[in-house]
Amino acid sequence: MLQVGCHEEQIHLCGKIQYFGYLFVFENDICIAASSNAVEITELSFDKILGITIGQLLNLIVDDGRFMIPEIEKHTSVPLKRFTERISIHNQEYYICIYQYDKKIFFEIEVCNDYVVKFTDLNNYAKELERSEDGWQTLTGLIKEITGFDRAMVYQFLEDNSGQVIAESKNEELSSFLSFRYPEFDIPIQARELYARFPARNVSNVDGRIFDILGVSPDKLDLSYCSLRAFSPIHLQYLRNTNTYASASFSIIIEEKLWGLVTCQNIKPKHVDLEQRNLCAFLAQYAANCHLLENQKELITAHKIMAAVERDLKAELLLQYDFEGVLKKYAPKIMDIVAADGIVLKYNGELSRIGEAPDKNGIKIIDDSLLNKEEEGFFSTNQFNYLQSGYEDDTYFPGVIRISLLPGNKWFLYLFRKENIVEEIWAGKPEKFFITPEGSQVSYPSPRTSFESWKKMTKGAATNWKIRELAFLEKIAYVIRQAITQRAGEIFKLNRELIRANSALDTFGYILTHDLKNPLAMINLSADMILNREEDKSKLFNRLATNILNSTRLMTEMMDKVYELSQSTYIHFELEMINPERKIMDILENTKKQYESENLKFILGETIAIPGERTLLYQMFLNLIGNAVKYSSQEEYPLVEVKSYRKGLSVIYEIRDNGIGIDLSHGANIFEIFRRMPNTVGFEGAGIGLSIVKRIADRLGAKIFVESKMNIGTCFFIEFTNVPL
């Protein structure tokens, strides 16, 4: 047997209107549909109604209705912009309401009450809502006064889509529904969607006459915005079962979502006209805005408190080395802000508890249940179930937040809320029954007949964590991680400085003999030329020249190296913009002679000025260009290319050669001191040059990368960041 739920009923395509009004539908200014009672007010047969224009209809029902045409056209040119006017037809007051929707013009006529809204009334109502300590309660009183109904309630939708009455004004003889819960299916989803679109709905008489709309098929006429639309028979029966014979509802929209309804009930039929409904809808939204404003004020105050705690905690964590002590100091403040009952810090395998929280076994159960969620840095729930693990404790903590402070090290921060046992009062037991009409194969939901209070105890859950509380805790977690990272960074930096100092001491002698080879080669070459000149064969001259050259070379270069080494490692210096073109050319000429590579083809592209220190930049390019010349010198057509270019705010220098290449497949650190590749056998060197290059790059705040293929060549990239244009 097929069951059809309330949520499947197409209530906006019912094709019917209530008795207190008339409906005409126009397309291209021609009437294509009308309610069957339209003959009463036009005094035309239905076949003559179809085909008339808006102007002709106005002339039928209003003396000289032509004056309205320009204003009507201005309103109906914008979808859902309504033109309303109070008119008299056959000595009876009516409202006409005309609007465009779904490329059609809807022309509604409905009877008026004697109620008249004054501007002073509107102003007084607004002031009353603004001054009220309980805006929702004040709103129910105002709407009960305006409608004259027996009861007005504010009905709030909860997270599970059920509802609860949070404010009520009623006649004394009626029992109260305040705090009563209603199941989700009492207001099905398609009804909520209509309330979100159109803010006012009313049933004047649940037993009132219903009129069909003729001229178009019901499924072709969307009545979502029609004030006259008839209600579902299921809903009308539901109202009868509550002893309600007139009903009105007004939407409460907060942040573009349906937050709740103002629901009005009367035990006798009663019509609420258009002006009354508009006023009630306005006040409902005004109260919603007041509520939102109060919430914003509370949020601003809460954010100020949160920001202060966050700022102070950050300052102390960054200054103090007692990480656990600082967290213990701020734990009570954090607990107060997020309304937690306890905090646990898991730090270096130890647990530190503040306030009320589970014991060690309870923490283990939480961790075990989250083994498959290790990637979740932030986990929260208000319904954690310990019972599946057989955990027993006097206090139950289903409200759990676990924050990962240091991934991989199992440092966690836990926050807990105790179980909140709630006695819920429902307006009748929330059960849905289906009935099957005789001879039918389709079952329909039966409207509830019982609304006697039914109590339910809700256990196993804590109060929900609020979004702003979770956001605050995420910020606190970020601050803690930042402090841990900075502390680790300081330790890492100290270790790196220590390693660098030790490395400098261990390799000082090697560095002296490495970087001096280029200038020494030139001095040796010059000395050889002097000594081999035929006209200068004096023994004394030769001996003195040789001694002077040797002594000068040794002393000068040792002092220069000490200076360069100290500069590259420790000395503070001011950066200046330097174009290295001239130094590159000097280095090239020297290294060509050193490695006897006179047939080298050298390509020099654009050289862009970069921030640096002259000695350090010279050392860097000396090693990189020297290596390029050296390792390509045995090629038949050696090639070295140096160029630079911009990439955003960075300047990148490339030093490329077609030499022997480097095997990078095994992840070898080529910048490690004394690191020499197997294919460099036969080339002089001690594996120090690239170590110096890396050290200088770090000192200058530059980044260095390498690409290489064996027997094809190598390219070094040096990226200088934040270079001014």
Tab-separated table of N, CA and C in Angstrom, residues 423-505:
chain	number	residue	atom	x	y	z
A	423	GLU	N	13.435	17.622	31.059
A	423	GLU	CA	12.062	17.128	30.978
A	423	GLU	C	11.332	17.944	29.912
A	424	GLU	N	11.058	17.326	28.784
A	424	GLU	CA	10.374	18.013	27.689
A	424	GLU	C	8.875	17.766	27.795
A	425	ILE	N	8.104	18.824	27.588
A	425	ILE	CA	6.640	18.705	27.574
A	425	ILE	C	6.173	18.881	26.136
A	426	TRP	N	5.561	17.852	25.596
A	426	TRP	CA	5.080	17.877	24.222
A	426	TRP	C	3.570	18.069	24.193
A	427	ALA	N	3.118	18.774	23.178
A	427	ALA	CA	1.676	18.949	22.980
A	427	ALA	C	1.144	17.680	22.314
A	428	GLY	N	0.945	16.657	23.105
A	428	GLY	CA	0.552	15.349	22.571
A	428	GLY	C	1.764	14.517	22.244
A	429	LYS	N	1.628	13.221	22.303
A	429	LYS	CA	2.731	12.331	21.975
A	429	LYS	C	3.052	12.460	20.490
A	430	PRO	N	4.343	12.725	20.154
A	430	PRO	CA	4.704	12.966	18.746
A	430	PRO	C	4.715	11.683	17.924
A	431	GLU	N	3.522	11.225	17.569
A	431	GLU	CA	3.383	10.014	16.760
A	431	GLU	C	2.579	10.346	15.499
A	432	LYS	N	2.949	9.719	14.413
A	432	LYS	CA	2.248	9.955	13.151
A	432	LYS	C	1.493	8.679	12.772
A	433	PHE	N	0.183	8.813	12.472
A	433	PHE	CA	-0.642	7.678	12.050
A	433	PHE	C	-1.146	7.917	10.638
A	434	PHE	N	-1.300	6.838	9.890
A	434	PHE	CA	-1.825	6.921	8.527
A	434	PHE	C	-3.210	6.280	8.477
A	435	ILE	N	-4.080	6.888	7.674
A	435	ILE	CA	-5.410	6.329	7.472
A	435	ILE	C	-5.588	6.017	5.989
A	436	THR	N	-6.414	5.014	5.710
A	436	THR	CA	-6.677	4.611	4.325
A	436	THR	C	-8.169	4.732	4.048
A	437	PRO	N	-8.551	5.680	3.189
A	437	PRO	CA	-9.984	5.794	2.846
A	437	PRO	C	-10.495	4.479	2.256
A	438	GLU	N	-11.754	4.218	2.492
A	438	GLU	CA	-12.348	2.968	2.015
A	438	GLU	C	-12.237	2.869	0.488
A	439	GLY	N	-11.726	1.717	0.038
A	439	GLY	CA	-11.596	1.471	-1.391
A	439	GLY	C	-10.349	2.080	-2.015
A	440	SER	N	-9.507	2.733	-1.206
A	440	SER	CA	-8.309	3.374	-1.755
A	440	SER	C	-7.072	2.538	-1.459
A	441	GLN	N	-6.087	2.637	-2.336
A	441	GLN	CA	-4.810	1.965	-2.126
A	441	GLN	C	-3.746	2.931	-1.598
A	442	VAL	N	-4.149	4.143	-1.287
A	442	VAL	CA	-3.213	5.180	-0.829
A	442	VAL	C	-3.557	5.575	0.601
A	443	SER	N	-2.538	5.626	1.483
A	443	SER	CA	-2.731	6.039	2.873
A	443	SER	C	-2.249	7.474	3.051
A	444	TYR	N	-2.985	8.224	3.870
A	444	TYR	CA	-2.643	9.613	4.135
A	444	TYR	C	-2.401	9.785	5.636
A	445	PRO	N	-1.552	10.739	6.009
A	445	PRO	CA	-1.335	10.963	7.445
A	445	PRO	C	-2.592	11.501	8.098
A	446	SER	N	-2.898	10.943	9.236
A	446	SER	CA	-4.071	11.401	9.983
A	446	SER	C	-3.683	12.587	10.861
A	447	PRO	N	-4.445	13.685	10.814
A	447	PRO	CA	-4.149	14.809	11.715
A	447	PRO	C	-4.218	14.351	13.165
A	448	ARG	N	-3.294	14.863	13.957
A	448	ARG	CA	-3.262	14.454	15.359
A	448	ARG	C	-4.547	14.864	16.064
A	449	THR	N	-5.024	13.974	16.925
A	449	THR	CA	-6.251	14.266	17.670
A	449	THR	C	-5.964	14.547	19.137
A	450	SER	N	-4.789	14.126	19.600
A	450	SER	CA	-4.459	14.332	21.012
A	450	SER	C	-3.400	15.427	21.143
A	451	PHE	N	-3.719	16.426	21.992
A	451	PHE	CA	-2.759	17.490	22.278
A	451	PHE	C	-2.561	17.630	23.787
A	452	GLU	N	-2.931	16.538	24.507
A	452	GLU	CA	-2.694	16.522	25.946
A	452	GLU	C	-1.196	16.528	26.202
A	453	SER	N	-0.770	17.232	27.228
A	453	SER	CA	0.665	17.335	27.518
A	453	SER	C	1.250	15.949	27.760
A	454	TRP	N	2.380	15.707	27.120
A	454	TRP	CA	3.063	14.407	27.207
A	454	TRP	C	4.521	14.676	27.544
A	455	LYS	N	5.003	14.095	28.632
A	455	LYS	CA	6.342	14.394	29.121
A	455	LYS	C	7.340	13.350	28.654
A	456	LYS	N	8.519	13.851	28.349
A	456	LYS	CA	9.597	12.980	27.894
A	456	LYS	C	10.893	13.442	28.547
A	457	MET	N	11.645	12.492	29.121
A	457	MET	CA	12.939	12.807	29.725
A	457	MET	C	14.026	12.593	28.673
A	458	THR	N	14.816	13.617	28.429
A	458	THR	CA	15.914	13.521	27.470
A	458	THR	C	17.225	13.402	28.231
A	459	LYS	N	17.919	12.263	27.982
A	459	LYS	CA	19.179	11.995	28.668
A	459	LYS	C	20.282	11.758	27.636
A	460	GLY	N	21.508	11.667	28.148
A	460	GLY	CA	22.641	11.286	27.290
A	460	GLY	C	23.191	12.401	26.440
A	461	ALA	N	22.804	13.633	26.724
A	461	ALA	CA	23.298	14.751	25.922
A	461	ALA	C	23.623	15.925	26.832
A	462	ALA	N	24.575	16.725	26.387
A	462	ALA	CA	24.895	17.984	27.066
A	462	ALA	C	24.306	19.135	26.263
A	463	THR	N	24.307	20.302	26.852
A	463	THR	CA	23.875	21.497	26.109
A	463	THR	C	24.769	21.672	24.889
A	464	ASN	N	24.177	22.028	23.766
A	464	ASN	CA	24.948	22.195	22.525
A	464	ASN	C	26.035	23.251	22.684
A	465	TRP	N	27.198	22.978	22.078
A	465	TRP	CA	28.241	23.993	21.989
A	465	TRP	C	27.803	25.045	20.972
A	466	LYS	N	27.922	26.299	21.323
A	466	LYS	CA	27.535	27.369	20.401
A	466	LYS	C	28.625	27.607	19.370
A	467	ILE	N	28.213	28.147	18.238
A	467	ILE	CA	29.166	28.403	17.150
A	467	ILE	C	30.266	29.352	17.616
A	468	ARG	N	29.898	30.406	18.348
A	468	ARG	CA	30.912	31.374	18.780
A	468	ARG	C	31.870	30.759	19.798
A	469	GLU	N	31.379	29.774	20.597
A	469	GLU	CA	32.263	29.095	21.544
A	469	GLU	C	33.288	28.247	20.813
A	470	LEU	N	32.818	27.535	19.778
A	470	LEU	CA	33.730	26.706	18.990
A	470	LEU	C	34.749	27.571	18.258
A	471	ALA	N	34.293	28.710	17.730
A	471	ALA	CA	35.204	29.609	17.017
A	471	ALA	C	36.273	30.147	17.978
A	472	PHE	N	35.885	30.485	19.195
A	472	PHE	CA	36.837	30.978	20.192
A	472	PHE	C	37.880	29.913	20.513
A	473	LEU	N	37.427	28.674	20.688
A	473	LEU	CA	38.358	27.593	21.018
A	473	LEU	C	39.315	27.307	19.862
A	474	GLU	N	38.839	27.456	18.639
A	474	GLU	CA	39.735	27.277	17.498
A	474	GLU	C	40.830	28.348	17.504
A	475	LYS	N	40.468	29.578	17.883
A	475	LYS	CA	41.477	30.639	17.984
A	475	LYS	C	42.475	30.338	19.100
A	476	ILE	N	41.961	29.858	20.247
A	476	ILE	CA	42.848	29.508	21.359
A	476	ILE	C	43.807	28.403	20.935
A	477	ALA	N	43.286	27.415	20.203
A	477	ALA	CA	44.139	26.321	19.720
A	477	ALA	C	45.222	26.857	18.796
A	478	TYR	N	44.847	27.811	17.944
A	478	TYR	CA	45.828	28.397	17.020
A	478	TYR	C	46.925	29.125	17.803
A	479	VAL	N	46.528	29.884	18.834
A	479	VAL	CA	47.502	30.608	19.649
A	479	VAL	C	48.466	29.641	20.317
A	480	ILE	N	47.932	28.537	20.856
A	480	ILE	CA	48.784	27.549	21.532
A	480	ILE	C	49.745	26.914	20.532
A	481	ARG	N	49.213	26.528	19.362
A	481	ARG	CA	50.089	25.921	18.345
A	481	ARG	C	51.176	26.898	17.917
A	482	GLN	N	50.791	28.164	17.761
A	482	GLN	CA	51.749	29.196	17.354
A	482	GLN	C	52.868	29.312	18.384
A	483	ALA	N	52.502	29.292	19.675
A	483	ALA	CA	53.509	29.396	20.732
A	483	ALA	C	54.432	28.179	20.729
A	484	ILE	N	53.828	26.990	20.552
A	484	ILE	CA	54.645	25.766	20.512
A	484	ILE	C	55.600	25.814	19.327
A	485	THR	N	55.080	26.250	18.175
A	485	THR	CA	55.912	26.322	16.971
A	485	THR	C	57.049	27.313	17.144
A	486	GLN	N	56.737	28.467	17.749
A	486	GLN	CA	57.790	29.468	17.945
A	486	GLN	C	58.848	28.949	18.894
A	487	ARG	N	58.405	28.290	19.972
A	487	ARG	CA	59.376	27.746	20.920
A	487	ARG	C	60.249	26.687	20.233
A	488	ALA	N	59.618	25.831	19.442
A	488	ALA	CA	60.391	24.822	18.710
A	488	ALA	C	61.332	25.486	17.718
A	489	GLY	N	60.833	26.575	17.088
A	489	GLY	CA	61.674	27.294	16.127
A	489	GLY	C	62.891	27.904	16.788
A	490	GLU	N	62.728	28.423	18.011
A	490	GLU	CA	63.863	29.007	18.724
A	490	GLU	C	64.908	27.942	19.036
A	491	ILE	N	64.416	26.782	19.472
A	491	ILE	CA	65.347	25.688	19.765
A	491	ILE	C	66.074	25.242	18.501
A	492	PHE	N	65.298	25.122	17.419
A	492	PHE	CA	65.899	24.710	16.149
A	492	PHE	C	66.948	25.725	15.691
A	493	LYS	N	66.648	27.009	15.867
A	493	LYS	CA	67.577	28.055	15.447
A	493	LYS	C	68.864	27.980	16.253
A	494	LEU	N	68.729	27.767	17.576
A	494	LEU	CA	69.921	27.653	18.412
A	494	LEU	C	70.764	26.464	18.000
A	495	ASN	N	70.092	25.340	17.732
A	495	ASN	CA	70.836	24.152	17.292
A	495	ASN	C	71.534	24.404	15.964
A	496	ARG	N	70.837	25.093	15.062
A	496	ARG	CA	71.431	25.370	13.749
A	496	ARG	C	72.636	26.275	13.878
A	497	GLU	N	72.556	27.296	14.759
A	497	GLU	CA	73.697	28.190	14.981
A	497	GLU	C	74.880	27.422	15.560
A	498	LEU	N	74.570	26.487	16.482
A	498	LEU	CA	75.629	25.697	17.088
A	498	LEU	C	76.316	24.818	16.045
A	499	ILE	N	75.485	24.170	15.202
A	499	ILE	CA	76.049	23.321	14.153
A	499	ILE	C	76.892	24.147	13.194
A	500	ARG	N	76.376	25.332	12.865
A	500	ARG	CA	77.095	26.183	11.930
A	500	ARG	C	78.434	26.638	12.518
A	501	ALA	N	78.449	26.991	13.804
A	501	ALA	CA	79.697	27.416	14.433
A	501	ALA	C	80.703	26.276	14.464
A	502	ASN	N	80.225	25.088	14.844
A	502	ASN	CA	81.123	23.930	14.868
A	502	ASN	C	81.650	23.614	13.488
A	503	SER	N	80.771	23.704	12.507
A	503	SER	CA	81.181	23.425	11.134
A	503	SER	C	82.243	24.421	10.680
A	504	ALA	N	82.045	25.696	11.060
A	504	ALA	CA	83.024	26.716	10.669
A	504	ALA	C	84.389	26.426	11.271
A	505	LEU	N	84.408	25.989	12.545
A	505	LEU	CA	85.678	25.681	13.193
A	505	LEU	C	86.358	24.479	12.547
